[in-house]
Coordinates of C-alpha atoms in Angstrom, one line a residue:
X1 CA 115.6 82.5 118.9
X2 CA 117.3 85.6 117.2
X3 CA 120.4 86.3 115.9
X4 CA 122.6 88.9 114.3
X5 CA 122.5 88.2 110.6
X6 CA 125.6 86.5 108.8
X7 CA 126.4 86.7 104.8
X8 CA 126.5 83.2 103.4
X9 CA 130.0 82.6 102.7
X10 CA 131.6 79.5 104.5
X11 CA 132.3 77.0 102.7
X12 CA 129.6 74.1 102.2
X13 CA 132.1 71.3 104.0
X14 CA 131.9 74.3 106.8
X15 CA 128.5 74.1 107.7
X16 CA 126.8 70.9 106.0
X17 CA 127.5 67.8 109.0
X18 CA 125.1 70.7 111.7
X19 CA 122.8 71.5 109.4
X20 CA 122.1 68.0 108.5
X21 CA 122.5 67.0 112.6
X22 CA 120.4 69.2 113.1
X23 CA 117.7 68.1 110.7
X24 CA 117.9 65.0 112.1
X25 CA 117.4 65.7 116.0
X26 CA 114.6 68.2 115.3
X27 CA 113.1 65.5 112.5
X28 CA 114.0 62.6 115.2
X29 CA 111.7 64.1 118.1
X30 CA 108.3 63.4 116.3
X31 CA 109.6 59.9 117.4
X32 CA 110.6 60.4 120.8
X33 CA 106.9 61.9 121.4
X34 CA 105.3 58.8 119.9
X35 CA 107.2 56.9 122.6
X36 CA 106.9 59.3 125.7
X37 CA 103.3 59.3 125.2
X38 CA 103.2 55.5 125.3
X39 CA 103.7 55.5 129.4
X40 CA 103.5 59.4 129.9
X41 CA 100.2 62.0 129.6
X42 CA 101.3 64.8 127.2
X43 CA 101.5 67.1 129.2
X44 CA 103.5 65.5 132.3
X45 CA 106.0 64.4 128.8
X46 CA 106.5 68.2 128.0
X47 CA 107.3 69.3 131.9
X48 CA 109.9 66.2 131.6
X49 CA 111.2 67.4 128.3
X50 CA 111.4 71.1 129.1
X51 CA 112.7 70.8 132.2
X52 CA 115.6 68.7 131.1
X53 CA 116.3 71.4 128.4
X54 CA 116.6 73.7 130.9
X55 CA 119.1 72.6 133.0
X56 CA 121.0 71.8 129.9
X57 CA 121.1 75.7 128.8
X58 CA 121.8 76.5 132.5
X59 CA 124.6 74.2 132.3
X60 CA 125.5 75.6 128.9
X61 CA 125.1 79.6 130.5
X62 CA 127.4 78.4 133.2
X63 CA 130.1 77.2 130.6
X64 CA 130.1 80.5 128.7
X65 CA 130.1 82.8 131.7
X66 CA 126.2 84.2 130.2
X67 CA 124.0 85.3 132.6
X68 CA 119.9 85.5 132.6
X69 CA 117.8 88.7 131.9
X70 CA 117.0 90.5 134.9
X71 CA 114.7 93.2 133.4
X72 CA 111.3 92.5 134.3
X73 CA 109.5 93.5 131.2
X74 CA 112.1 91.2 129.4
X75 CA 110.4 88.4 131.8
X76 CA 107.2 89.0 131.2
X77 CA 107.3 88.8 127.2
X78 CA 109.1 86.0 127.4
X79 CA 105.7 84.3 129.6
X80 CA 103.9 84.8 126.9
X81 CA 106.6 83.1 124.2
X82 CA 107.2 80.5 126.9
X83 CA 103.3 79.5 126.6
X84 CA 102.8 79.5 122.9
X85 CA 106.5 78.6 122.2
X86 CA 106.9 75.9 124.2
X87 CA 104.3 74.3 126.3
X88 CA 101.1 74.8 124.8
X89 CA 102.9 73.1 121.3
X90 CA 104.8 70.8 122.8
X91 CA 102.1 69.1 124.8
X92 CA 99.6 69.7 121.8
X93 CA 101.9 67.6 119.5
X94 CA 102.0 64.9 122.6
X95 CA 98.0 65.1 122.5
X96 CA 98.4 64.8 118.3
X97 CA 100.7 62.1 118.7
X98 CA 98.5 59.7 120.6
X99 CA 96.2 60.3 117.3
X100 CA 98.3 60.3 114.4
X101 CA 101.7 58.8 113.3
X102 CA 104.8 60.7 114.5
X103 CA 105.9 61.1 110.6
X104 CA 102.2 63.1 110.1
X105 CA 103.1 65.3 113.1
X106 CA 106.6 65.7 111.4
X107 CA 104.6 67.1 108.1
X108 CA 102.3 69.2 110.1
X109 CA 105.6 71.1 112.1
X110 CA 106.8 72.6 108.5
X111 CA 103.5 74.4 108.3
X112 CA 104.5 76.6 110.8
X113 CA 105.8 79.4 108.4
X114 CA 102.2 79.1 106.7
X115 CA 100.8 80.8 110.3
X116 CA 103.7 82.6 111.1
X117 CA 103.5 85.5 107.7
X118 CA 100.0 86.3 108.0
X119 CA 99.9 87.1 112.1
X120 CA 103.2 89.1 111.4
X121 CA 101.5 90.9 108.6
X122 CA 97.3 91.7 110.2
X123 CA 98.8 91.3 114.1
X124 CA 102.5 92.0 114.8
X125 CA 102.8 94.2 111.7
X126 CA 106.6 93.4 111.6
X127 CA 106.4 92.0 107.8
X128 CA 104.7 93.3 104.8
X129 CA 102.4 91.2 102.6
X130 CA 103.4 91.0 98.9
X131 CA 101.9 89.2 96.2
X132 CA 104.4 86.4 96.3
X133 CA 104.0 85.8 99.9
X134 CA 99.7 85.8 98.9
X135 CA 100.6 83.3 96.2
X136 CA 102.7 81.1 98.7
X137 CA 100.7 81.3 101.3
X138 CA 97.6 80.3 99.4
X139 CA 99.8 77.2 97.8
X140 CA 101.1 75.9 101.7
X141 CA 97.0 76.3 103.0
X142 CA 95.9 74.1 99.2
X143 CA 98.9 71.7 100.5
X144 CA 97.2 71.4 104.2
X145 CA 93.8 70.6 102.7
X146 CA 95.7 67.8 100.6
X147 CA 97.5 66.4 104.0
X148 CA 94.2 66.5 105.7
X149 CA 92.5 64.8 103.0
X150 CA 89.2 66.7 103.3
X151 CA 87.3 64.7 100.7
X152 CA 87.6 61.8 102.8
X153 CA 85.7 63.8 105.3
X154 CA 85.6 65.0 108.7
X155 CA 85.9 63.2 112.2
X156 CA 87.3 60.8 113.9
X157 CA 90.2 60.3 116.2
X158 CA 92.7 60.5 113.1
X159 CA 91.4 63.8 112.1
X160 CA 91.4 65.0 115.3
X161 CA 95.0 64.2 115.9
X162 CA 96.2 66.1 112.6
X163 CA 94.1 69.0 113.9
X164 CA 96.3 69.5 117.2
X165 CA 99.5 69.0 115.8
X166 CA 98.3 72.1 113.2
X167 CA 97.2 73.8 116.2
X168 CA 100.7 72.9 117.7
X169 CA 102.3 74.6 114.5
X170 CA 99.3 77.6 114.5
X171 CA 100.8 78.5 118.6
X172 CA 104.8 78.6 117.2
X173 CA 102.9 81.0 114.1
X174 CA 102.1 83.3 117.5
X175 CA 105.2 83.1 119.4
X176 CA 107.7 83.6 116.6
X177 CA 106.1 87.0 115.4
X178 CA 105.8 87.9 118.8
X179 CA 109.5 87.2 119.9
X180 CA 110.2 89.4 117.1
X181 CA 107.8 92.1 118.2
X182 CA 108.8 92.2 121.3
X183 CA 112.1 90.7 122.5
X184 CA 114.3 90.4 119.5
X185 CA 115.3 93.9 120.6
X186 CA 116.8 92.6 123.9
X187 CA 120.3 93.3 124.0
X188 CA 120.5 89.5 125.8
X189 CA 122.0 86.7 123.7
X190 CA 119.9 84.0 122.1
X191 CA 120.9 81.2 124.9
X192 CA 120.0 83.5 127.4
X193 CA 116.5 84.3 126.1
X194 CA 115.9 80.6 125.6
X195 CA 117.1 79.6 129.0
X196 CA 114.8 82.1 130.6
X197 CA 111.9 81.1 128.2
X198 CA 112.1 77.1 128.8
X199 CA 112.5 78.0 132.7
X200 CA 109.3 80.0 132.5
X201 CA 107.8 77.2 130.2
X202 CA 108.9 74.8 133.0
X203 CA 107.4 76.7 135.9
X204 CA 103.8 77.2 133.9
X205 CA 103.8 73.3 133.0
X206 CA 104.6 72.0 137.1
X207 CA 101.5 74.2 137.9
X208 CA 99.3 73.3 135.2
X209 CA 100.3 69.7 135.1
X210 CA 98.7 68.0 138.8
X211 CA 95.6 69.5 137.5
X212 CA 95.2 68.3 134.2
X213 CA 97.1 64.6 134.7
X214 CA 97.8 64.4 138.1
X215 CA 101.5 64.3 139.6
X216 CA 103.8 62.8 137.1
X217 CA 105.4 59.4 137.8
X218 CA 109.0 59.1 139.1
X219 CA 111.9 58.7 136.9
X220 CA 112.8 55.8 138.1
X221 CA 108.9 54.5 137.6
X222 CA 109.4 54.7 133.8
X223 CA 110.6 51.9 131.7
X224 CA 114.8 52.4 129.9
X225 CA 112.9 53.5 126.6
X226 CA 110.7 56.4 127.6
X227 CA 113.1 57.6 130.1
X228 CA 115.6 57.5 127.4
X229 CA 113.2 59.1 125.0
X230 CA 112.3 62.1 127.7
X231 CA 115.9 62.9 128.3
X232 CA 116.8 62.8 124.6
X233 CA 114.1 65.5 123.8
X234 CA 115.3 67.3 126.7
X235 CA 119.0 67.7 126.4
X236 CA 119.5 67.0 123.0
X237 CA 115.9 67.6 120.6
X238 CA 115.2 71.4 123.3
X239 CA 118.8 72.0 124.8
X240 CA 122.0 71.0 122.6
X241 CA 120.0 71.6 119.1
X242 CA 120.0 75.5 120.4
X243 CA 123.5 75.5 120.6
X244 CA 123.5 73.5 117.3
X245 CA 121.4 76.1 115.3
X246 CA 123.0 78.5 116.8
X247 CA 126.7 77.3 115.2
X248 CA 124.9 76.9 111.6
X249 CA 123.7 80.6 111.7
X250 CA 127.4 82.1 112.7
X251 CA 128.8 79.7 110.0
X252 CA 126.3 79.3 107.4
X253 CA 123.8 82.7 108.1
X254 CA 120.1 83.0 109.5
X255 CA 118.9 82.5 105.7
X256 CA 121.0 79.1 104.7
X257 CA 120.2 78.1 108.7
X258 CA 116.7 78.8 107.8
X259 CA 116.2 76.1 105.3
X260 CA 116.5 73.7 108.0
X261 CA 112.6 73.8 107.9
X262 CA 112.4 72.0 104.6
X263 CA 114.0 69.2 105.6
X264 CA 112.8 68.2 108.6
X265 CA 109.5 66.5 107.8
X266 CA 112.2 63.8 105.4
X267 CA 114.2 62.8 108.4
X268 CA 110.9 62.5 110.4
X269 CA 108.7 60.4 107.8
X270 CA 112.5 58.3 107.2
X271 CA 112.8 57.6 111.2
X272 CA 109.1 57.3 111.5
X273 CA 108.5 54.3 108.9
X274 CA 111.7 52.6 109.9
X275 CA 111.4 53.0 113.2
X276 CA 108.0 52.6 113.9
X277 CA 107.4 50.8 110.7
X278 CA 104.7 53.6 110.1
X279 CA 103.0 54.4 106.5
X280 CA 101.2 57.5 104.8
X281 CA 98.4 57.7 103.0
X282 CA 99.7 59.0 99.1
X283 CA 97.5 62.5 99.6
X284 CA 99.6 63.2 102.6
X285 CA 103.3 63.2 101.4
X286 CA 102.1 64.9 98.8
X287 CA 100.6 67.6 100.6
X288 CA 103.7 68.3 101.6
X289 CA 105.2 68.7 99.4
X290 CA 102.8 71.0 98.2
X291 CA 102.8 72.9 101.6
X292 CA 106.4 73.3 101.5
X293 CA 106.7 74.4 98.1
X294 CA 104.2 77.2 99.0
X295 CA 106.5 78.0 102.3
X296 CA 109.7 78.6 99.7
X297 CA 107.3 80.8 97.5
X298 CA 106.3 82.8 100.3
X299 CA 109.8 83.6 101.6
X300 CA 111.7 83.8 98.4
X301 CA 113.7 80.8 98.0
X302 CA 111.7 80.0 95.1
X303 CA 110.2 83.0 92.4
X304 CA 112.5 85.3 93.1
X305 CA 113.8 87.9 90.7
X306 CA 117.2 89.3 92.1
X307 CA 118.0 92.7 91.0
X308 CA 120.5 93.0 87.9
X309 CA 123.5 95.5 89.5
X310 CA 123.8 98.8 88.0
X311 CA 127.1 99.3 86.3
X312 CA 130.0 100.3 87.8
X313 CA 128.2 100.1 91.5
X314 CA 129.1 97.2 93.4
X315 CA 126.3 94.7 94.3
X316 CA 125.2 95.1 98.0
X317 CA 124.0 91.9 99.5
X318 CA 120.6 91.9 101.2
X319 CA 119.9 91.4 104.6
X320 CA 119.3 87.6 105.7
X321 CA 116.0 87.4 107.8
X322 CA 116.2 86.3 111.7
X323 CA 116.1 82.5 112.3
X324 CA 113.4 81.4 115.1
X325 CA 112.0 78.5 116.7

């Protein structure tokens, strides 16, 4: 999603209980996956999960009196984000998570940033490359070698899993730069872009879906658990979190919002291992760690150097980059 850009000026107590909420729904659906795959195929789990999400932002529109684009050419761009934004991903981390543990899919998610820079710089062209950005970016793809453990080798269901939940992350790399490219310009609020983009999302995966896994089973055919876990993805992980993130950018601005990426992967390695009573290897914490140490290099929260103010002209503040996911 987009936003207008808001100084960082409330007050911690302000802004602090939705940031951390929201850390905790977004970290808490690596879970949810783990269990909707259990009775559901992957995909048949995503048309589930987004269309839930979507009739939550309808319902949400319907409150606030928004209304859906009607431009065609807004439509069509949003296809394409509604593809590589949302159900490609989504059922890719389902796919991942049949593979790997929902806390590993948790740790790949943050590398999203990693693809994000260098399509926006060679593709998009809506961000410059700079030698910190190189540096971070080299540091975040170290950290993904660490995470995969490449010594150990290559193969096996395992390594298989961790490479679609990357390739989950490499499709929101396309999608975010693209949304910028090409609809952040839309005079349409955020909700309303997102609404149309999960409805689009929901309509490619009911088409798609009796192909690849056959018709998915009824509600009612799924045990309190996975239902539970479905609609929890859907109206709260894809629908309410919008609305969420959404408050913590107006409050807290799009750059303090922003950090929410770093602290996803905690809640989702703390829910996964007490949870699910899951376990890392050592090399894959540490990897990212080492990932997102290289994602704060490469957008400036870490190495830095703010300009001293010249005397006697007032310091002007600079502009907070646009939030998305």
């Amino acid at each position: 999603m987009t936003t207008d850009t808001t100084p960082d000026k409330a007050p911690i107590r302000a802004w602090l209980p939705g940031f951390v909420a929201l850390a905790a729904i977004w970290g808490s659906s690596f879970l949810f996956i783990k269990v909707g795959v259990a009775e559901l195929h992957p995909v048949q789990l995503t048309l589930y999960r987004v269309v839930a999400g979507a009739l939550t932002l309808l319902v949400v529109l319907a409150m606030l009196r928004d209304r859906l684009p009607r431009e065609p050419r807004v439509w069509a761009h949003l296809a394409v984000v509604a593809a590589f934004g949302v159900a490609v991903p989504f059922t890719l981390f389902g796919y991942g998570e049949q593979r790997v543990e929902s806390m590993l899919a948790g740790i790949w998610n943050a590398t999203t940033p990693l693809i994000v820079l260098p399509l926006a710089v060679l593709v998009f062209r809506t961000e410059r490359l700079t030698v910190r950005r190189a540096v971070g970016l080299g540091m975040g793809f170290l950290g993904v070698l660490v995470v995969l453990g490449v010594w150990e080798g290559i193969g096996g269901a395992h390594f298989t899993g961790q490479l679609m939940c990357f390739g989950a992350a490499a499709c929101y790399g396309v999608s975010i730069p693209y949304q910028k490219r090409f609809v952040a310009g839309s005079a349409h609020s955020g909700l309303s872009l997102s609404a149309a983009q999960l409805l689009l999302a929901a309509g490619q995966l009911a088409i798609v879906t009796p192909f690849v896994a056959g018709m998915p089973p009824l509600p009612t055919e799924l045990s309190t658990g996975v239902l539970a876990s479905v609609l929890t993805l859907g109206a709260l992980g894809t629908g309410l979190a919008f609305v969420i993130n959404m408050r913590n950018i107006r409050v807290a601005g799009a750059s303090t919002a922003s950090t929410v990426t770093y602290v996803i992967p905690i809640f989702a390695v703390l829910i996964g291992a007490v949870a699910l009573d899951e376990r890392l290897n050592w090399h894959q914490p540490v990897g990212a760690l080492i990932v997102l140490l290289g994602v704060a290099v490469s957008q400036g929260v870490i190495g830095r150097r703010r300009p001293r103010p010249v005397v006697g002209v007032p310091a002007v503040p600079a502009a907070e980059p646009a939030i998305q996911r």
